[in-house]
Tab-separated table of C-alpha atoms and ligand atoms in Angstrom:
chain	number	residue	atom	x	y	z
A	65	UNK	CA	17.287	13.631	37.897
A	66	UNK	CA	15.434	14.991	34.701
A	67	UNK	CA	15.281	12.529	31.731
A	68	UNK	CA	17.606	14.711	29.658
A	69	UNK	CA	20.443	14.542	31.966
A	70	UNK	CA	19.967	10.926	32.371
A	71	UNK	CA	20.175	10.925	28.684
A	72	UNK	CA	23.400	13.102	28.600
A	73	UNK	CA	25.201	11.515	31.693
A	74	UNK	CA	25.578	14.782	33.531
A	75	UNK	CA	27.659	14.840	36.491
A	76	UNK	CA	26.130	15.246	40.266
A	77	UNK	CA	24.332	18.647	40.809
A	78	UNK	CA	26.378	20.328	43.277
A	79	UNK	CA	22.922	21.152	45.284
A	80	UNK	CA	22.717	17.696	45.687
A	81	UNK	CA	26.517	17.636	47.108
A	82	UNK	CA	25.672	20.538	49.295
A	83	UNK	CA	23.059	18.489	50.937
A	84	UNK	CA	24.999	15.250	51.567
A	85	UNK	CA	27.774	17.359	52.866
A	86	UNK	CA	25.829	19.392	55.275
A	87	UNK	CA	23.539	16.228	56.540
A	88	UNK	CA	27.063	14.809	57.509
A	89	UNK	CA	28.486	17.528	58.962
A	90	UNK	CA	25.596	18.928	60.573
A	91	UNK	CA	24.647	15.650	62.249
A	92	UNK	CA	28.256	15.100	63.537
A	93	UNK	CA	28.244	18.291	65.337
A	94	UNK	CA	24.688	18.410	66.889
A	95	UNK	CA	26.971	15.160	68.664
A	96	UNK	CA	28.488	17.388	70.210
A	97	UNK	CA	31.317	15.998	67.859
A	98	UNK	CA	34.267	18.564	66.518
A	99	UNK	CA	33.846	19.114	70.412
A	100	UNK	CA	37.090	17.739	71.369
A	101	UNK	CA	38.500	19.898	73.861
A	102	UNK	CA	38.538	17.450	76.743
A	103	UNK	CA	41.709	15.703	74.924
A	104	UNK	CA	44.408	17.539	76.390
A	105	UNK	CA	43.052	16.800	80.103
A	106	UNK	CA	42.907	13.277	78.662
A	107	UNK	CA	46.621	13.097	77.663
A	108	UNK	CA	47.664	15.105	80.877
A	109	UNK	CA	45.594	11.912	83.447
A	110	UNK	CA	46.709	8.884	81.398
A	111	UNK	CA	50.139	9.951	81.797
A	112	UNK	CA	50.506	10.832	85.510
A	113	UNK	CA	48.193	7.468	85.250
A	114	UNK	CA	50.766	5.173	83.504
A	115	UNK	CA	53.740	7.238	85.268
A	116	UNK	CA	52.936	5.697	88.440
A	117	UNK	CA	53.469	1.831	86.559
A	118	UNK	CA	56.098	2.740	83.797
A	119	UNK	CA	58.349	5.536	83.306
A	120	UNK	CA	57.080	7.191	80.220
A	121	UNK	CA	58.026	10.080	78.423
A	122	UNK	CA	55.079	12.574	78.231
A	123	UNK	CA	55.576	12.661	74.573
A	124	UNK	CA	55.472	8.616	74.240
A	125	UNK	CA	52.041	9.268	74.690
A	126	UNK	CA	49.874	10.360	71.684
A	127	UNK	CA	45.601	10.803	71.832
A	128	UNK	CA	43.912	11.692	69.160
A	129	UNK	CA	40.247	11.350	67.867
A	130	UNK	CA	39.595	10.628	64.106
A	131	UNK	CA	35.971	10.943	62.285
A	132	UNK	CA	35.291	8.107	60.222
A	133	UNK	CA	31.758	7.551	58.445
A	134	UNK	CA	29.175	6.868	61.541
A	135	UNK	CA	31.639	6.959	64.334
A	136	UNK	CA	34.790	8.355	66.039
A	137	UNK	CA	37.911	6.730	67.359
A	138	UNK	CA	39.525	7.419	70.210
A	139	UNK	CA	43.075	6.295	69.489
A	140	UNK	CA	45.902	6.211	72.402
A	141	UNK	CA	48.974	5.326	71.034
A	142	UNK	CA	52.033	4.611	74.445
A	143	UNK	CA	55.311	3.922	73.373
A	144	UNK	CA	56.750	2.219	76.466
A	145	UNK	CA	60.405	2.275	76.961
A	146	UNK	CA	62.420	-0.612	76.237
A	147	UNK	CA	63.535	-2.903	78.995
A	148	UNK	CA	67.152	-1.850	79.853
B	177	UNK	CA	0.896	39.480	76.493
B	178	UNK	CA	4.024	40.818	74.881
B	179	UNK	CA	5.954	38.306	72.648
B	180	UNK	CA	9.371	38.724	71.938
B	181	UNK	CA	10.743	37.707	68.401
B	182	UNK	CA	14.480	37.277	67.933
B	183	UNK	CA	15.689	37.584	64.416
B	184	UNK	CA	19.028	35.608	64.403
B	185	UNK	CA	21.353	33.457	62.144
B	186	UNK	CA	24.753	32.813	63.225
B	187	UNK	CA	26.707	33.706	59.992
B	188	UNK	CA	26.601	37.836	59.145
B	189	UNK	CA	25.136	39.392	55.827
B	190	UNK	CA	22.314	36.604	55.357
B	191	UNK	CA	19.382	39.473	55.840
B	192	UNK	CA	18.521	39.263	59.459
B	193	UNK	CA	17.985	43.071	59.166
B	194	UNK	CA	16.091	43.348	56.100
B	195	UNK	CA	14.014	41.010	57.661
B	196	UNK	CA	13.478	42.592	61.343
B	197	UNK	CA	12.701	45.906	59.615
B	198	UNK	CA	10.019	44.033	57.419
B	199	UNK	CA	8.585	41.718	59.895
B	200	UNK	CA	8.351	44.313	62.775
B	201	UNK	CA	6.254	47.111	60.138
B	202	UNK	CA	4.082	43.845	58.947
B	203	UNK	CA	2.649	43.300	62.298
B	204	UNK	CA	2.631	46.855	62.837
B	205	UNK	CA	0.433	47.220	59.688
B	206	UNK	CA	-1.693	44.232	61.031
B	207	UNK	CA	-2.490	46.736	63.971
B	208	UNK	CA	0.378	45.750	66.439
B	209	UNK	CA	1.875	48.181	68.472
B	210	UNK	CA	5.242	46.922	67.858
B	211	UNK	CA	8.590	47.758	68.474
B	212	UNK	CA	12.163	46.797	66.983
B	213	UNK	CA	15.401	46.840	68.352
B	214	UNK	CA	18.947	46.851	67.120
B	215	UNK	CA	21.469	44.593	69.142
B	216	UNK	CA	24.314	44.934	66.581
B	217	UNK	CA	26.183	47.317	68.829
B	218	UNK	CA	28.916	49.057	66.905
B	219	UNK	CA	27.420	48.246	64.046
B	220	UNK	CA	23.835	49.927	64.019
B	221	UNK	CA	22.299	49.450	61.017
B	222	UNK	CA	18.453	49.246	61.681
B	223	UNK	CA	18.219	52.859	61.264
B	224	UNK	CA	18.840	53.270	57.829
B	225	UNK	CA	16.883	50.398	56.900
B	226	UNK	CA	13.812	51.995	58.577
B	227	UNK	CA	15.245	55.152	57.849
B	228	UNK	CA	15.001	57.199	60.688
B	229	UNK	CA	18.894	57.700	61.129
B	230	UNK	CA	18.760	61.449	61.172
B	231	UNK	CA	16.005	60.739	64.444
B	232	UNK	CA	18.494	58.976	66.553
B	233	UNK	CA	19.294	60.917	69.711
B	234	UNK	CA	19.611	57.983	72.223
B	235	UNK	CA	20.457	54.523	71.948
B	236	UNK	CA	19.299	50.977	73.663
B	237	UNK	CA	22.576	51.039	75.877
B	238	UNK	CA	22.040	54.931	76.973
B	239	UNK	CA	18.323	53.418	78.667
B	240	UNK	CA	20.675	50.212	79.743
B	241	UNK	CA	22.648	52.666	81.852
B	242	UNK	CA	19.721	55.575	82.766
B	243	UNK	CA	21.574	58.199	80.981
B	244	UNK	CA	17.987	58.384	78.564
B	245	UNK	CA	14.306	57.472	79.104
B	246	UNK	CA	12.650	54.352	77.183
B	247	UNK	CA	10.202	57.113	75.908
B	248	UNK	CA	13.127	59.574	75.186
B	249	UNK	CA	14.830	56.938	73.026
B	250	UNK	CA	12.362	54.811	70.880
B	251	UNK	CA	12.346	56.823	67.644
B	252	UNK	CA	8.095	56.752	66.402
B	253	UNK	CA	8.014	54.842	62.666
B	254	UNK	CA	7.327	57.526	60.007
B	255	UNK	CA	5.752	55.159	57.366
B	256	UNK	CA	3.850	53.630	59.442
B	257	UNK	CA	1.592	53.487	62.706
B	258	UNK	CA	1.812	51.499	65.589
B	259	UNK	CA	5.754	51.248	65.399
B	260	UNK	CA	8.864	52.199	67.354
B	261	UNK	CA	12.731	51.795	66.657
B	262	UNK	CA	15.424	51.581	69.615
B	263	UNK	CA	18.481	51.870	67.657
B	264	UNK	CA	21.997	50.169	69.183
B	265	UNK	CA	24.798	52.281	70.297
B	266	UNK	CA	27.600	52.977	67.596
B	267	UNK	CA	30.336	54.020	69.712
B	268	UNK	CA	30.341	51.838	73.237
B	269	UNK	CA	31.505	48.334	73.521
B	270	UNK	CA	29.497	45.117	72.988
B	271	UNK	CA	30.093	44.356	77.132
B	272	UNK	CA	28.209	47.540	77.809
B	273	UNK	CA	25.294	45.465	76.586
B	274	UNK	CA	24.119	43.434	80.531
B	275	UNK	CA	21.914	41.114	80.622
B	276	UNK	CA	19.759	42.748	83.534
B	277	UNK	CA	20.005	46.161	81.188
B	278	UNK	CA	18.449	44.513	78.224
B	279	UNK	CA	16.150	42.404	80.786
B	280	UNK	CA	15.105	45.860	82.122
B	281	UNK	CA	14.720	47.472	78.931
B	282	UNK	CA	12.230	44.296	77.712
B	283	UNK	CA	10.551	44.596	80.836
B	284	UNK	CA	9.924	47.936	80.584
B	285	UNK	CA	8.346	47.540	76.720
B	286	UNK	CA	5.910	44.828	78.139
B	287	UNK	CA	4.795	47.346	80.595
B	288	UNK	CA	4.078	49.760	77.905
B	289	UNK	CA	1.786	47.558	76.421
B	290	UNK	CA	3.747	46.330	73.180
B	291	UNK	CA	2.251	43.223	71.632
B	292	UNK	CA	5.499	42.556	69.393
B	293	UNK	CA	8.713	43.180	70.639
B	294	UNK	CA	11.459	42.053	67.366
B	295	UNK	CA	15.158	41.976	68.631
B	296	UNK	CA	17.395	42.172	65.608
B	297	UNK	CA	20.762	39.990	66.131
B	298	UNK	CA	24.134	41.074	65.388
B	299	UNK	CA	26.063	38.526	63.729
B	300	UNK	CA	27.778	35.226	65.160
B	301	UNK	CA	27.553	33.165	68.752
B	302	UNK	CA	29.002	36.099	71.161
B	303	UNK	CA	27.842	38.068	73.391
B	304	UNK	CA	25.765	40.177	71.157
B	305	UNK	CA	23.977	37.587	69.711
B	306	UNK	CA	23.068	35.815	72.978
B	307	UNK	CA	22.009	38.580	74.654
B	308	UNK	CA	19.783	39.244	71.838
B	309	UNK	CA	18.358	35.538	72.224
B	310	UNK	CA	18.312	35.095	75.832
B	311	UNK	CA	14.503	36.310	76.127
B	312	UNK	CA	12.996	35.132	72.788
B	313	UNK	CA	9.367	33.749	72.921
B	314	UNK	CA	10.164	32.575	69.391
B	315	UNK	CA	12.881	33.043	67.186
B	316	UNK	CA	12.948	33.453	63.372
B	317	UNK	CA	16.347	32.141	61.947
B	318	UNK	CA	17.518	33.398	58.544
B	319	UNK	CA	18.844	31.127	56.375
B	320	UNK	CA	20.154	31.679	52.826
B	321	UNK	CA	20.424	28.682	50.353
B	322	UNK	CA	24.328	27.949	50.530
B	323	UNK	CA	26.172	25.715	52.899
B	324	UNK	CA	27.941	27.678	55.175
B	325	UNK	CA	24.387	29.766	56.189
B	326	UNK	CA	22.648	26.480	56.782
B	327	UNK	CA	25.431	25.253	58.851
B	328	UNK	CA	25.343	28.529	61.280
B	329	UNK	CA	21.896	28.522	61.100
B	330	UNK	CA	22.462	24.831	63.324
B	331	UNK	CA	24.509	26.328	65.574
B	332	UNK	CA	21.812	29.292	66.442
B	333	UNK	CA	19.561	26.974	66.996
B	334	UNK	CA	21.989	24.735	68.938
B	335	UNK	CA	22.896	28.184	71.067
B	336	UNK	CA	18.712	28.771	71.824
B	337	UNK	CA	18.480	25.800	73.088
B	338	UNK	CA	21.340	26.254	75.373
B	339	UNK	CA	21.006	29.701	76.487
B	340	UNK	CA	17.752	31.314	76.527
B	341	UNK	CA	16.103	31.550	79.371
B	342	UNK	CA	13.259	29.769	78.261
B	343	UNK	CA	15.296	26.694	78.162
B	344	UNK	CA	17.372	27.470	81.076
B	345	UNK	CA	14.066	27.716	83.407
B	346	UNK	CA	12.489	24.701	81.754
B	347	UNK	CA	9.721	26.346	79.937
B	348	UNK	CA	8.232	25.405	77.305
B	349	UNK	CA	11.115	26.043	74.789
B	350	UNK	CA	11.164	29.163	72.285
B	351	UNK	CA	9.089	28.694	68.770
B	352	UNK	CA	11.485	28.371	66.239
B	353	UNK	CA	10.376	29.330	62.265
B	354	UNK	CA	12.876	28.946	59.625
B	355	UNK	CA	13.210	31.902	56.752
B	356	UNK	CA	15.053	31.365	53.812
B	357	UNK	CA	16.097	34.315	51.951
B	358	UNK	CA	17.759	35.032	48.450
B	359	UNK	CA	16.302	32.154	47.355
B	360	UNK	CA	16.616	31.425	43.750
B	361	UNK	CA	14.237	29.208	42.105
B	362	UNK	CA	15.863	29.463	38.681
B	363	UNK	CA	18.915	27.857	40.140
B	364	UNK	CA	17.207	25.648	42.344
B	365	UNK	CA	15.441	23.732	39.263
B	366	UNK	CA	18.885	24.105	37.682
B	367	UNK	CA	20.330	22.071	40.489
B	368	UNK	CA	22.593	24.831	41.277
B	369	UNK	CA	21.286	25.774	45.062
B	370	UNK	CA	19.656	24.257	47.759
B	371	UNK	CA	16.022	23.742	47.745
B	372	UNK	CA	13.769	25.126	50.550
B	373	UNK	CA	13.031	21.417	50.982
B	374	UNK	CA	16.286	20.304	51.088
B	375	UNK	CA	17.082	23.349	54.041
B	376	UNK	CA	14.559	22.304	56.131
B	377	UNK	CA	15.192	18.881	55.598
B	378	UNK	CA	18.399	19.386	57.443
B	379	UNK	CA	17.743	21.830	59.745
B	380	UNK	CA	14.181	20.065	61.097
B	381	UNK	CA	12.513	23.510	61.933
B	382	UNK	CA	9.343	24.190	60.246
B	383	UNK	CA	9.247	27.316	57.242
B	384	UNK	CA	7.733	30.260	57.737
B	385	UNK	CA	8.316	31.163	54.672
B	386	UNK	CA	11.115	31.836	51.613
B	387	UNK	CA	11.809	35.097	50.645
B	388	UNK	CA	12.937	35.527	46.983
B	389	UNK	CA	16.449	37.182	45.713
B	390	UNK	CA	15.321	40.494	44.619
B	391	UNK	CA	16.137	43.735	43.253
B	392	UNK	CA	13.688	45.632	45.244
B	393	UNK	CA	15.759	44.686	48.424
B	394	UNK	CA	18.631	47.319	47.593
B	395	UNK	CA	15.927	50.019	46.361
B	396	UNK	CA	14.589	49.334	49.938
B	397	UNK	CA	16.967	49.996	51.440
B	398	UNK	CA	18.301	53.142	49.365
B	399	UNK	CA	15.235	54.930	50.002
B	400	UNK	CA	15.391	54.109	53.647
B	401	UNK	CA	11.920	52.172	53.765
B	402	UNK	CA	11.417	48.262	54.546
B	403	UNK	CA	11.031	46.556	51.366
B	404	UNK	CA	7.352	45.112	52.796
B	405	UNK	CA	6.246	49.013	51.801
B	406	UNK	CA	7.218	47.939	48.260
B	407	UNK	CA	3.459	46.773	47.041
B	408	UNK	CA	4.070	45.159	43.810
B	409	UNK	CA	7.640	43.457	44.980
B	410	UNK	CA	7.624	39.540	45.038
B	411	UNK	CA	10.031	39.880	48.290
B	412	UNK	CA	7.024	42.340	50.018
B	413	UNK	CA	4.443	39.801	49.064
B	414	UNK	CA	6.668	37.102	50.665
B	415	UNK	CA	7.203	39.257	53.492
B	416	UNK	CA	3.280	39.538	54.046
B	417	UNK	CA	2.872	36.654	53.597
B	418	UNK	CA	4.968	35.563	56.488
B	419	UNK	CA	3.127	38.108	58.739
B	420	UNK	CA	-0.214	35.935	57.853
B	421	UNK	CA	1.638	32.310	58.513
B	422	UNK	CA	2.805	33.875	61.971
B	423	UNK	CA	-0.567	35.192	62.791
B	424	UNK	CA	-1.856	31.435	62.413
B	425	UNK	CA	-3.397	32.245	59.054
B	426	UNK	CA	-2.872	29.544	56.019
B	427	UNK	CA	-0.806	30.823	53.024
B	428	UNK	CA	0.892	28.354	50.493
B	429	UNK	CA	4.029	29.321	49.612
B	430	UNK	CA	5.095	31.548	46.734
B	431	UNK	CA	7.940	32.511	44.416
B	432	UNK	CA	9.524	29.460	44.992
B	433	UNK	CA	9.023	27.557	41.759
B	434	UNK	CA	10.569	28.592	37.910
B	435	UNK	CA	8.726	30.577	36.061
B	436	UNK	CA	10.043	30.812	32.879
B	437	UNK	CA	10.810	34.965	31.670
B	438	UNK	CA	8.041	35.401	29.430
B	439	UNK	CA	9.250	36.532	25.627
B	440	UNK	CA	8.907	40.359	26.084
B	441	UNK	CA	10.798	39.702	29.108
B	442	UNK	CA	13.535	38.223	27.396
B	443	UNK	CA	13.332	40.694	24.361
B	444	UNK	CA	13.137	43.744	26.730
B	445	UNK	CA	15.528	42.864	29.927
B	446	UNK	CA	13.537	43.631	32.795
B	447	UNK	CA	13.240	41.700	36.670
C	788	ATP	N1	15.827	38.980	49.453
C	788	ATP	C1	16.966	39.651	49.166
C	788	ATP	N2	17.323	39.860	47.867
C	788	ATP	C2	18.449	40.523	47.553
C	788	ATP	N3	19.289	41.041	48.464
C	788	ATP	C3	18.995	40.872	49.764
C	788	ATP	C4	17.835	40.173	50.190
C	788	ATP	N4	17.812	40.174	51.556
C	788	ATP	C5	18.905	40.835	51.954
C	788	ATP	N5	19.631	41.277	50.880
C	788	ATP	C6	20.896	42.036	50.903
C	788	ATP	O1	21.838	41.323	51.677
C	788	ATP	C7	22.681	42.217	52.374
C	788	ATP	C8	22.691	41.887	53.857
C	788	ATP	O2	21.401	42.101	54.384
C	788	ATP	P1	21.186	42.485	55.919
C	788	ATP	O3	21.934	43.696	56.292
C	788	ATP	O4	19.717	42.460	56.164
C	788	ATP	O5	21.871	41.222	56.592
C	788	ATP	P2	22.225	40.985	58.126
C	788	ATP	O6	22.045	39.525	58.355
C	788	ATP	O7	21.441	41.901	58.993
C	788	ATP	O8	23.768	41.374	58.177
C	788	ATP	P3	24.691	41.528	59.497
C	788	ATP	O9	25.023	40.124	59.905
C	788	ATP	O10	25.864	42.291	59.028
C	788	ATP	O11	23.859	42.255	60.532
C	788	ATP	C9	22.174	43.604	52.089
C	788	ATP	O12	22.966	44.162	51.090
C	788	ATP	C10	20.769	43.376	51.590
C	788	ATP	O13	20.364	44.373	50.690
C	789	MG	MG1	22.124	43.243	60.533
């Protein structure tokens, strides 16, 4: 940052945004990350899985992958039915 | 040995053209016999950048399917020695464009004795584009200072490393030189664009060289001529330069710091 802006309290130069945002996005996908396709085939073999234990509704069962800063959850969310 | 030289970028309208028309008549100039072909089928454009689009008779798919000769189609440079065009088809589909066809054609082009061998890329990561990838010796990736160019620019590179056959056979993998173009150096110092730095910082692929915004670009192309012809342009001197830094020749790099307009410039307008 030049002196003057330091002076004047400019905000960030967008460049500079450009850069963080691309390093981030750019690294997650070289991960082969944003590559999520497997998820349905996921959700389709944990329920005929848990179907054999529980009766579950196929909706009761929820996947879903979620970027945070370094990493990625996997989150499976089952909603078993109540005993009767 | 022939080398083939894939121009390519992923995202459209970035200046892969501008700069297969340019690079192919540098090393043509250098004494190359050299020749340049237009994947972009249905969207041939090559021709009027070299302007020889009143010379086109048959296309790259026609020799695909034997209905013309190699000879019969590659349309002789008029500017220049040592150069040939094969322009793409306008009016057939992108599938008519098989891999063996193109392998065939390239094949064909070695045996003729070309040293250079530039395949212009259409646009994006389909068929077009990875047929005109799949063969690369080396592969020059445009890149203009803005996000969404340097982002497709990691996918190209992503897709050569997937899909040409280099990589697919386990040879040693295709060269891979970064170009930035429309570069800016006014806004870069203003904080405004990305610096070349900054680009390859991100993208890890070493520069070939930056090729400034400029004027002389459209007048290029107007007058049907690459812009390298252009003697006293900053973007032919950046051009020639890249011919020298691909040719293993040391060249630092130029137009990419502020100059600031002199004060007849600023009194009297001017580029
Ligand atoms: N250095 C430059 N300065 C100014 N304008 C430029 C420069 N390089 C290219 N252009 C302009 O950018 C536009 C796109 O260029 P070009 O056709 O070479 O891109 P392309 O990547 O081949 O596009 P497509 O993806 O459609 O094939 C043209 O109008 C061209 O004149
Ligand atoms: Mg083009």
């Amino acid at each position: 940052m030049s002196l003057l802006s330091m002076l004047f309290g400019n905000k960030p130069k967008t460049a500079q945004v450009a850069k963080e945002r691309l390093q981030l996005i750019i690294a997650h996908e070289r991960d082969g990350g944003g590559n999520a396709d497997f998820l349905p085939d996921l959700q389709r073999e944990l329920i005929a899985v848990i179907s054999k234990y529980v009766k579950v509704n196929p909706d009761d069962i929820r996947v879903s992958l979620e970027k945070q800063d370094r990493y990625e959850v996997l989150e499976v969310n089952i909603v078993l039915p109540e005993k009767p | 040995m022939t080398r083939i030289i894939t121009v390519t970028s992923g995202k459209g309208g970035v200046g892969k053209t501008t700069t297969s028309a340019s690079f192919a008549t540098g090393l043509a100039q250098r004494g190359f016999k050299t020749a340049v072909i237009d994947f972009d089928v249905g969207l041939r454009n090559l021709d009027l950048i070299m302007g020889c689009e009143r010379r086109v008779v048959y296309d790259l798919i026609n020799v695909i399917n034997g209905e013309a000769t190699l000879t019969q189609a590659l349309i002789k440079d008029k500017h220049c020695d040592n150069l040939w065009v094969l322009p793409a088809s306008q009016t057939r589909d992108k599938d008519a464009l098989k891999e063996e066809g193109v392998e065939k054609v390239l094949a064909e082009l070695t045996h003729q004795g070309f040293d250079y061998i530039v395949c212009d890329s259409p646009a994006g990561i389909e068929h077009g584009a990875v047929m005109a990838l799949t063969f690369a010796d080396e592969a020059v990736v445009v890149t203009n200072p803005e996000v969404s160019s340097v982002r497709d620019s990691d996918r190209i590179l992503g897709i050569l490393q997937a899909k040409s056959r280099r990589s697919i056979e386990g040879r040693e993998p295709v060269k891979e030189h970064l170009l930035i173009t429309r570069y800016n150096p006014g806004r870069v110092e203003a904080g405004e664009m990305l610096s070349y730095k900054d680009i390859q910082e991100i993208l890890r692929v070493p520069i070939i060289g930056v090729v400034p915004e400029s004027e002389d670009v459209l007048q290029a192309s107007n007058q049907g001529a690459p812009v390298i012809h252009q003697k006293e342009s900053d973007a032919a001197l950046a051009y020639q330069d890249i011919i020298a830094r691909f040719l293993g020749e040391e060249k630092p790099l130029r137009f990419v710091d502020y100059v600031k307009p002199g004060i007849l410039k600023r009194l009297f307008g001017g580029k």
